[in-house]
Coordinates of C-alpha atoms and ligand atoms in Angstrom, one line a residue:
X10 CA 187.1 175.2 -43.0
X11 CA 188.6 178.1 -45.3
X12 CA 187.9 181.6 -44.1
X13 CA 187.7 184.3 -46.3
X14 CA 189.7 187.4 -45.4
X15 CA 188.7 189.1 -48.7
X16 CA 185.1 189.3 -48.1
X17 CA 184.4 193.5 -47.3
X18 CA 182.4 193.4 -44.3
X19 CA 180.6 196.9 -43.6
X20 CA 181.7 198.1 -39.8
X21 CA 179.9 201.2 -40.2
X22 CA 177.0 201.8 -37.6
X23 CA 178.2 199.4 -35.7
X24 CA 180.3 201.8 -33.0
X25 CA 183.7 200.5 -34.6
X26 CA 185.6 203.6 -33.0
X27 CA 188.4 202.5 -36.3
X28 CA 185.3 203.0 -39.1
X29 CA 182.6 205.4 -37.2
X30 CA 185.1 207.7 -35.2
X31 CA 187.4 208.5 -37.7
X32 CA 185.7 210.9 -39.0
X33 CA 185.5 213.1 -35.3
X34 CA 189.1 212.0 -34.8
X35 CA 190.6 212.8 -38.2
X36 CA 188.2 215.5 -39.5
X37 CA 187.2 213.9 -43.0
X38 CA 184.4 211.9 -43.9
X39 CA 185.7 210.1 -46.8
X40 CA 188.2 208.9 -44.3
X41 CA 189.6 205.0 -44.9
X42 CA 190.6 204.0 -41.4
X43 CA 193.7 201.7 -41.1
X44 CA 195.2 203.0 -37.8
X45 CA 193.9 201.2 -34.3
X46 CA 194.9 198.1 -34.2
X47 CA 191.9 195.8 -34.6
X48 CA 191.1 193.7 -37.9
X49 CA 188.1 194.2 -40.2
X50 CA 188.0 190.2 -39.8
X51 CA 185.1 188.0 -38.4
X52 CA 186.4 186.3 -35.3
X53 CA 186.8 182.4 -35.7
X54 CA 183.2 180.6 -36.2
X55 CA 183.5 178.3 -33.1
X56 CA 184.0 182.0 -31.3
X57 CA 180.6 183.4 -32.9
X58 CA 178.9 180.1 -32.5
X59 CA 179.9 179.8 -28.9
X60 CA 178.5 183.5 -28.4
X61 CA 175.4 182.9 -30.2
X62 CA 175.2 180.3 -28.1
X63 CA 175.9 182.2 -24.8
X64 CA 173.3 185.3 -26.0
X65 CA 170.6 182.2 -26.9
X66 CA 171.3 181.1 -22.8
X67 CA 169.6 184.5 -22.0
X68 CA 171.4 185.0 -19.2
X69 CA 174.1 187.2 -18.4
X70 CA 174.7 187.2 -14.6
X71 CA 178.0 187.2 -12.7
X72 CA 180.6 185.2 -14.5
X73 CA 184.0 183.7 -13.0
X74 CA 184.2 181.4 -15.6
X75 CA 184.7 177.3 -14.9
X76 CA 187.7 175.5 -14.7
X77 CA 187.6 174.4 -18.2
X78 CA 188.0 178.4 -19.3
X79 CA 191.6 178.1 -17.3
X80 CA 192.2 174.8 -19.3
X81 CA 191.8 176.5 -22.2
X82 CA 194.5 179.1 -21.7
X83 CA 196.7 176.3 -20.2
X84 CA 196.2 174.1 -23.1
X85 CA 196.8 177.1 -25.8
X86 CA 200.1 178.3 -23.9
X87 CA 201.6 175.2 -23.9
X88 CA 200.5 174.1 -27.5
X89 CA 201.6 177.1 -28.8
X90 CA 204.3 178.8 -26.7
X91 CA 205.7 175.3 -25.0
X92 CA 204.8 177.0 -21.4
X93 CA 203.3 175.3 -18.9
X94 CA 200.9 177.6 -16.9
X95 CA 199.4 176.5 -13.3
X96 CA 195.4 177.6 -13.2
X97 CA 196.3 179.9 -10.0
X98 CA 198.6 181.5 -11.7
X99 CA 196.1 183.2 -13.9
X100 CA 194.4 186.3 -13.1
X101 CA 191.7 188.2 -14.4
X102 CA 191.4 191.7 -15.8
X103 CA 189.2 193.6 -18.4
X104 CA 191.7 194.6 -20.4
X105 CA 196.2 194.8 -21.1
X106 CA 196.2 198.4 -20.2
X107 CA 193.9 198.7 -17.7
X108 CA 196.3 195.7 -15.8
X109 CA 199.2 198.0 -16.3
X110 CA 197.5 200.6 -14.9
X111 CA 196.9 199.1 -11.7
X112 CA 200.1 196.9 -12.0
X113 CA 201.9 200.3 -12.1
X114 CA 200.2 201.9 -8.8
X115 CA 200.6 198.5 -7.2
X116 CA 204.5 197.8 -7.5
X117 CA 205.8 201.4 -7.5
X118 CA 205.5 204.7 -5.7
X119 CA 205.2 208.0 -7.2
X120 CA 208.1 209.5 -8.5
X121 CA 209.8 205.8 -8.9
X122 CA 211.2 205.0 -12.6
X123 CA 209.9 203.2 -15.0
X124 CA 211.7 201.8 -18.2
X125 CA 210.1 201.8 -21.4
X126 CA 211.6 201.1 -25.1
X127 CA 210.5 203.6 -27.6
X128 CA 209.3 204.0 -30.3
X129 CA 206.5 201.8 -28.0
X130 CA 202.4 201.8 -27.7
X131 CA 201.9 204.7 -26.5
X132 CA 199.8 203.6 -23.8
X133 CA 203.0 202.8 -21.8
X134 CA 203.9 206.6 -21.7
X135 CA 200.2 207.2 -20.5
X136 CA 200.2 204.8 -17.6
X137 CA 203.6 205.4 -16.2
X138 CA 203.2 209.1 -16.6
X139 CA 199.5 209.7 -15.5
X140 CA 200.0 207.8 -11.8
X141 CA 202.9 209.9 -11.3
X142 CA 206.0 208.1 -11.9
X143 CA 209.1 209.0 -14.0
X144 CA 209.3 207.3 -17.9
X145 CA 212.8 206.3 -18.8
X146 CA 213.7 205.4 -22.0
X147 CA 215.7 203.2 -23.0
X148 CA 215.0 203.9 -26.9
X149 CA 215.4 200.8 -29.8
X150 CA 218.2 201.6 -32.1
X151 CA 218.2 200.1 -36.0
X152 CA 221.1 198.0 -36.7
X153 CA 221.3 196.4 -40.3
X154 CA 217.5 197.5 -40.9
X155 CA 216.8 195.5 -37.9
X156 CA 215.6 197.1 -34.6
X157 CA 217.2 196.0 -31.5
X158 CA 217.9 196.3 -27.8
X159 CA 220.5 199.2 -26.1
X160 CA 221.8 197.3 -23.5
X161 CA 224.6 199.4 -22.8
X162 CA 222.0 202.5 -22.9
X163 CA 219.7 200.5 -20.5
X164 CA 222.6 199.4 -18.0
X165 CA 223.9 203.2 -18.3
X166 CA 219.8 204.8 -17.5
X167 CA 219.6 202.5 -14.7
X168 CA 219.5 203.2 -10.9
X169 CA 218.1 202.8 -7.4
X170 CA 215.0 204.6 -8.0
X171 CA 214.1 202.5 -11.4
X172 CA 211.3 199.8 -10.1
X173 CA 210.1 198.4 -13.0
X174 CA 210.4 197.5 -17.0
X175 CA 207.3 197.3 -19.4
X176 CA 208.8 195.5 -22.1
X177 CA 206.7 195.1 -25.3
X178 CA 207.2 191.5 -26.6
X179 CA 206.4 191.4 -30.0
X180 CA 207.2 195.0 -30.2
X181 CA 204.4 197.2 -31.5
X182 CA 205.0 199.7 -33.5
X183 CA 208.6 198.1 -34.5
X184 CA 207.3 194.8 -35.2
X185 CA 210.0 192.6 -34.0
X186 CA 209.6 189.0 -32.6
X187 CA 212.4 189.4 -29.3
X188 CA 214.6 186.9 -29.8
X189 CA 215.5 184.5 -26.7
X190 CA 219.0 185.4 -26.4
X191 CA 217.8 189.0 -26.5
X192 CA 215.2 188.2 -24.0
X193 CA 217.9 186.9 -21.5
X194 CA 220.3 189.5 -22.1
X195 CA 217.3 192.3 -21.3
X196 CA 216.0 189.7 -18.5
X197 CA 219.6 189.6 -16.7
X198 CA 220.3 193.3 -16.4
X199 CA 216.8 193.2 -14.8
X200 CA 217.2 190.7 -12.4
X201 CA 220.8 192.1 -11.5
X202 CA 218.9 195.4 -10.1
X203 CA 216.1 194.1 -8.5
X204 CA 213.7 195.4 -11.7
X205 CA 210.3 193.7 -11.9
X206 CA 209.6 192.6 -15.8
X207 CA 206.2 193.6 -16.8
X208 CA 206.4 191.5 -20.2
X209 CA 203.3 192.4 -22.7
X210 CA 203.3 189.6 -24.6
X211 CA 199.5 191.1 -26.3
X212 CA 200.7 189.5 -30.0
X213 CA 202.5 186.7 -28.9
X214 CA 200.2 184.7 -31.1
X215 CA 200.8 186.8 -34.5
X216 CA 204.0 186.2 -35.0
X217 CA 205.2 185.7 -38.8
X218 CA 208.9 184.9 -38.6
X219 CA 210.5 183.4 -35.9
X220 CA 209.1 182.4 -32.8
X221 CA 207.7 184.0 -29.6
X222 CA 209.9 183.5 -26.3
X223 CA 207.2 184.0 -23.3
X224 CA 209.7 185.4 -20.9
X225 CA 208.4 183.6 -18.0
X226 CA 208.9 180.6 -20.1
X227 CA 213.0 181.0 -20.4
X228 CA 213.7 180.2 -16.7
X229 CA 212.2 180.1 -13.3
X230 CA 214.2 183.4 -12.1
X231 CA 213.0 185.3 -15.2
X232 CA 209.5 183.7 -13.7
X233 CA 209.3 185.1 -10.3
X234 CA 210.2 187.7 -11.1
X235 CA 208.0 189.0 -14.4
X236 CA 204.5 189.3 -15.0
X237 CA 203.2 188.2 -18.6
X238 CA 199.6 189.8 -19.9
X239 CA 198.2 188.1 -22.8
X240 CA 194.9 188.5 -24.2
X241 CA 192.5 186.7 -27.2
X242 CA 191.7 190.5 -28.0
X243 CA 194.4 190.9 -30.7
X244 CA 194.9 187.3 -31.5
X245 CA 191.0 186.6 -32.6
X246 CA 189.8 189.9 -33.2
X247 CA 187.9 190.1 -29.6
X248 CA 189.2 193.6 -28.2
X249 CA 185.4 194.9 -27.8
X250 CA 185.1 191.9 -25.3
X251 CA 187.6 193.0 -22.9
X252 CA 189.2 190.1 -21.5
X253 CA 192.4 189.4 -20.8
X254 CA 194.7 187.2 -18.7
X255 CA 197.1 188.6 -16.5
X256 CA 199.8 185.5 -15.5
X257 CA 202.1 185.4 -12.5
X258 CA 203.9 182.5 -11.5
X259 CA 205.4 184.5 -8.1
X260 CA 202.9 183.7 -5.5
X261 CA 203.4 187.0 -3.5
X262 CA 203.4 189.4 -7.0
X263 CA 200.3 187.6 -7.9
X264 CA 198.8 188.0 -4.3
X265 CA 199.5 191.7 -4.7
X266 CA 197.8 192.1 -7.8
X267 CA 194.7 189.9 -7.1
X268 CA 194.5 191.8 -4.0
X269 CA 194.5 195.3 -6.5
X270 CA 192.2 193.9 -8.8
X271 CA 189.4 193.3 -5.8
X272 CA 190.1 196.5 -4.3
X273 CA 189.6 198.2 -7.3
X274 CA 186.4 195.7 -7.8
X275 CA 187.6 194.6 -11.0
X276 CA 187.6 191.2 -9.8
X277 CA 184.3 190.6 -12.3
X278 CA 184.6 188.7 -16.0
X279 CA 182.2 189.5 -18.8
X280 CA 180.0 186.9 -19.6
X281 CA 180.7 187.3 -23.4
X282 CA 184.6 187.5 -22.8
X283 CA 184.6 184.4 -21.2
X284 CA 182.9 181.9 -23.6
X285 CA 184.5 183.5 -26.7
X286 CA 188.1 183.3 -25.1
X287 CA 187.4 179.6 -24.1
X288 CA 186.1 179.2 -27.2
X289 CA 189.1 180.8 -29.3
X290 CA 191.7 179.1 -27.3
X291 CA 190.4 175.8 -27.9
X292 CA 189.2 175.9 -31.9
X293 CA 190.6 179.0 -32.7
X294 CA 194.2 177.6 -34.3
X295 CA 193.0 176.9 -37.7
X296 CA 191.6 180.6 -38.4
X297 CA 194.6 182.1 -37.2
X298 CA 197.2 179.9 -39.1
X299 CA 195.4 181.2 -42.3
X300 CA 194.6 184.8 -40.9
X301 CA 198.7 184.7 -40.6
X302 CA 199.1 183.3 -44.0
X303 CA 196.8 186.2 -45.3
X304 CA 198.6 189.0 -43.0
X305 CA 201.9 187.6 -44.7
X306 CA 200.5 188.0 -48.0
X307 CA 199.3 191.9 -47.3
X308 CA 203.1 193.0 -45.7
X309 CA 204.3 191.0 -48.6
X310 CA 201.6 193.4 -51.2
X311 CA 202.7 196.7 -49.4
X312 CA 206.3 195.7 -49.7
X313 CA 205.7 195.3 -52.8
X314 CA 204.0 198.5 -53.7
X315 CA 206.4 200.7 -52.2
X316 CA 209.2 199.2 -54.0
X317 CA 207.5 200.4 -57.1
X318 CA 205.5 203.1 -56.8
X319 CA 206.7 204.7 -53.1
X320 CA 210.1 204.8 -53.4
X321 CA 210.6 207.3 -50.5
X322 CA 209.1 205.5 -48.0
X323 CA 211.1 202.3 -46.4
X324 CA 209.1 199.6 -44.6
X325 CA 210.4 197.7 -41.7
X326 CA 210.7 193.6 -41.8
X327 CA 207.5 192.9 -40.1
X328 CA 208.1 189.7 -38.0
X329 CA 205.0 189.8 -35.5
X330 CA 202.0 191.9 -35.0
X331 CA 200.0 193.1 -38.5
X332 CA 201.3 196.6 -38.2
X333 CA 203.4 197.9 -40.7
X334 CA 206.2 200.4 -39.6
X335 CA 207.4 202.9 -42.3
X336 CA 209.7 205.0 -42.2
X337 CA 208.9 208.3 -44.5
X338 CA 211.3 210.8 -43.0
X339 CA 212.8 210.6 -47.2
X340 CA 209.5 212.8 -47.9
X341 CA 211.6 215.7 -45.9
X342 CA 208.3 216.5 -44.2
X343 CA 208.2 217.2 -40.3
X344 CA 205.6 215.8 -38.9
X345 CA 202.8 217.6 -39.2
X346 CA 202.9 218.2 -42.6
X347 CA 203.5 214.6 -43.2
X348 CA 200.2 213.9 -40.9
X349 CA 198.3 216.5 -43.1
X350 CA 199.6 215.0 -46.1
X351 CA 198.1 211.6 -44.6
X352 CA 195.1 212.4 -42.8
X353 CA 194.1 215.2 -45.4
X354 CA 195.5 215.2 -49.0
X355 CA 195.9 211.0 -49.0
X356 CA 192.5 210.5 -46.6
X357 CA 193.7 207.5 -44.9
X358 CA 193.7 207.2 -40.8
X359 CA 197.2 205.9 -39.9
X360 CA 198.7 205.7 -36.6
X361 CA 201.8 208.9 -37.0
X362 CA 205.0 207.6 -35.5
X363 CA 205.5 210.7 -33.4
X364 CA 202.5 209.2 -30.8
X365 CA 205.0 206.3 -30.3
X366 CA 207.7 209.0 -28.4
X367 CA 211.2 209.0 -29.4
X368 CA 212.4 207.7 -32.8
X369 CA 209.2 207.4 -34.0
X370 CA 208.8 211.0 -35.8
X371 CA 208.6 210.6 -39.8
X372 CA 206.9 207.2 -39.8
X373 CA 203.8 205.9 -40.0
X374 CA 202.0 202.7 -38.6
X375 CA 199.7 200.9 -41.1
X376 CA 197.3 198.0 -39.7
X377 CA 197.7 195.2 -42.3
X378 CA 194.7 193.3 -41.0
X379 CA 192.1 194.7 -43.6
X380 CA 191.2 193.1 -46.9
X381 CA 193.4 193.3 -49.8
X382 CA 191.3 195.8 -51.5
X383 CA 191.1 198.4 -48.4
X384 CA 194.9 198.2 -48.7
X385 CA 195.0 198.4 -52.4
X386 CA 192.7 201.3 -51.6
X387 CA 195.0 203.4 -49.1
X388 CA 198.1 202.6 -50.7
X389 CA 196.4 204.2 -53.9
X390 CA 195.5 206.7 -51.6
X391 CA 198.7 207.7 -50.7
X392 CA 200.4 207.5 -53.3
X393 CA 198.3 210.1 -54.9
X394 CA 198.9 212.9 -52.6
X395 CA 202.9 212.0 -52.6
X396 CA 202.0 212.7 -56.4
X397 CA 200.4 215.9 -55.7
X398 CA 202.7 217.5 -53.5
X399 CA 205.7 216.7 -55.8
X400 CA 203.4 218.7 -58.4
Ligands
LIG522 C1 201.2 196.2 -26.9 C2 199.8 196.4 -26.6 N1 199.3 196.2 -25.4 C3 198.0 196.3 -25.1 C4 197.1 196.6 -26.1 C5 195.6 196.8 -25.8 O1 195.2 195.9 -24.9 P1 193.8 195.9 -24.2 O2 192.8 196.3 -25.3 O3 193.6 194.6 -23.7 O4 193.8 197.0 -23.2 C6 197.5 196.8 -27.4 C7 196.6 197.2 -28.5 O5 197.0 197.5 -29.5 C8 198.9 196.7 -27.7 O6 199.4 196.9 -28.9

């Protein structure tokens, strides 16, 4: 089957929070939104059949899902990321964050530290901060053009009260694919203080150049003593389902959590998450090799255009997710002029770096997963306003 990521399908009225709460969020109506990170794709048609066929079932009681829904995961992760899950490792939550959340109240105490790499989804901040406990960051640096690790900065930061990492692996904004020496050089310093790895591994699956490492994956130390969330969300377009699995291969860690997730009573599945992540996992491959092919083509467009016509603005090698980090500090704009000269001279909705803490001020996160035209559209867009402000 050949999908067709150029086909404009209307989101409006539909409760998209990226196409019908832009306008409340960003203050303009004429608004194009290319900021949140969800695609303006149609999932994979085996996902949508297997939904229609769920919703033609009628009904929508309790779910735990079968065995074969843990097959399915097993059978993606070791097809695509050579890892070999067991079915009890897996748990259950309704979404990456809201496992962090609780991963965060249930392995540390207030006031213990917790190491995060900005510029990084800002969510991280949010969790760690908002139950009490202390962010420390352990910031990427750029090295050739190339974001990486500071391990020396990391080894220096640490100390008795840190508890835990939350490493992002691909790394959104930056959109680096961790390599696996760089994996076991940040997994060693970890295991040498006693830190529990909290490995988001969210856009393992869109990875463009190279290949993803699932931490848990490079040895059984790293194993006990990480925890890997992965969804379908980002993969297949299914975020409004809110599924995701949260896998632990260290029986206690994962006795902890399932203990957490009952106690909180989110112990539940959604009837809807369940058949469309069975059903992505198992049929989903051929979509997303050419949804990848497409995203390529779009970095590869955008690249493209700012080498000729935005020649201020740098973009970042883009080797996983499909969101595009530029740098636009060359505009000499602090940042909120540069989010006014966004949000209200260009009208495009774009993720400002600043949200993503340090390092990210005077870039800007685009979300490639739109048609060709849409990002025809705000690169036009932007382009413009740079054009008005120089006068
Ligand atoms: C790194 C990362 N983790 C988690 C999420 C969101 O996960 P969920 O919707 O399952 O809470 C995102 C969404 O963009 C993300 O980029």
């Amino acid at each position: 089957m050949k999908y067709d990521f150029d086909k404009h399908i209307i989101r409006t009225n539909t409760g998209s929070v990226k196409w019908d709460h832009s306008e409340t969020l960003f203050g303009d109506k004429d608004i194009l939104p290319m900021w949140v990170a969800d695609m303006d794709f149609k999932a994979p048609q085996p996902v949508i059949d297997a939904l229609i066929e769920k919703a033609e079932h009628g009904i929508f009681g309790y779910t735990k899902g079968l065995g074969s829904y843990h097959d399915a995961i097993i059978g993606w992760m070791k097809e695509r990321h050579k890892w070999e899950v067991k079915s009890e490792w897996i748990c259950h939550s309704p979404g990456v964050v809201p496992a962090l959340n609780l991963i965060v109240q249930t392995f540390t105490d207030p006031g213990d530290k917790i190491i995060i790499q900005h510029p990084v989804y800002y969510p991280f901040t949010k969790v760690i901060e908002m139950n009490g406990r202390t962010v420390v960051s352990n910031p990427l640096k750029v090295e050739n053009g190339q974001y990486v690790m500071d391990y020396l900065d990391l080894e220096e930061k640490i100390d008795e009260e840190v508890k835990m990492m939350i490493l992002c692996s691909p790394h959104n904004p930056v959109g680096r694919v961790w390599t696996r020496e760089e994996l076991i050089r940040v997994g060693e310093i970890c295991l040498k203080h006693n830190i529990l790895m909290v490995s988001d591994e969210v856009h393992a699956d869109l990875v463009l150049k190279g290949d993803h490492t699932v931490f848990a994956a490079i040895s059984d130390e790293f194993a006990q003593r990480s925890i890997i969330c992965t969804a379908p969300s980002k993969t297949f377009n299914l975020a409004g389902l809110q599924t995701s699995n949260i896998i632990i291969p260290n029986p206690e860690i994962r006795e902890k959590f399932s203990n957490a997730l009952e106690a909180n009573f989110m112990g539940g599945m959604n009837t809807f998450g369940v058949a469309a992540t069975e059903s992505a996992y198992r049929y989903g491959e051929e979509w997303l090799d050419q949804l990848l092919v497409y995203v390529q083509a779009n970095f590869d467009y955008l690249a493209g255009y700012i080498e000729t016509h935005l020649q201020d603005l740098v973009v970042y090698p883009l080797e996983g997710t499909y969101l595009a980090w530029i740098d636009c500090r060359e505009l000499g704009l602090d940042h909120q002029a540069l989010e006014e000269l966004i949000h209200k001279e260009a009208k495009v909705a774009l993720n400002q770096g600043y949200i993503f803490g340090e390092g990210g001020e005077g870039f800007i996160r685009l979300n490639l997963a739109c048609t060709r035209s849409t990002l025809e559209e705000g690169l036009q867009r932007i382009e413009r306003a740079i054009g008005r402000i120089r006068g």
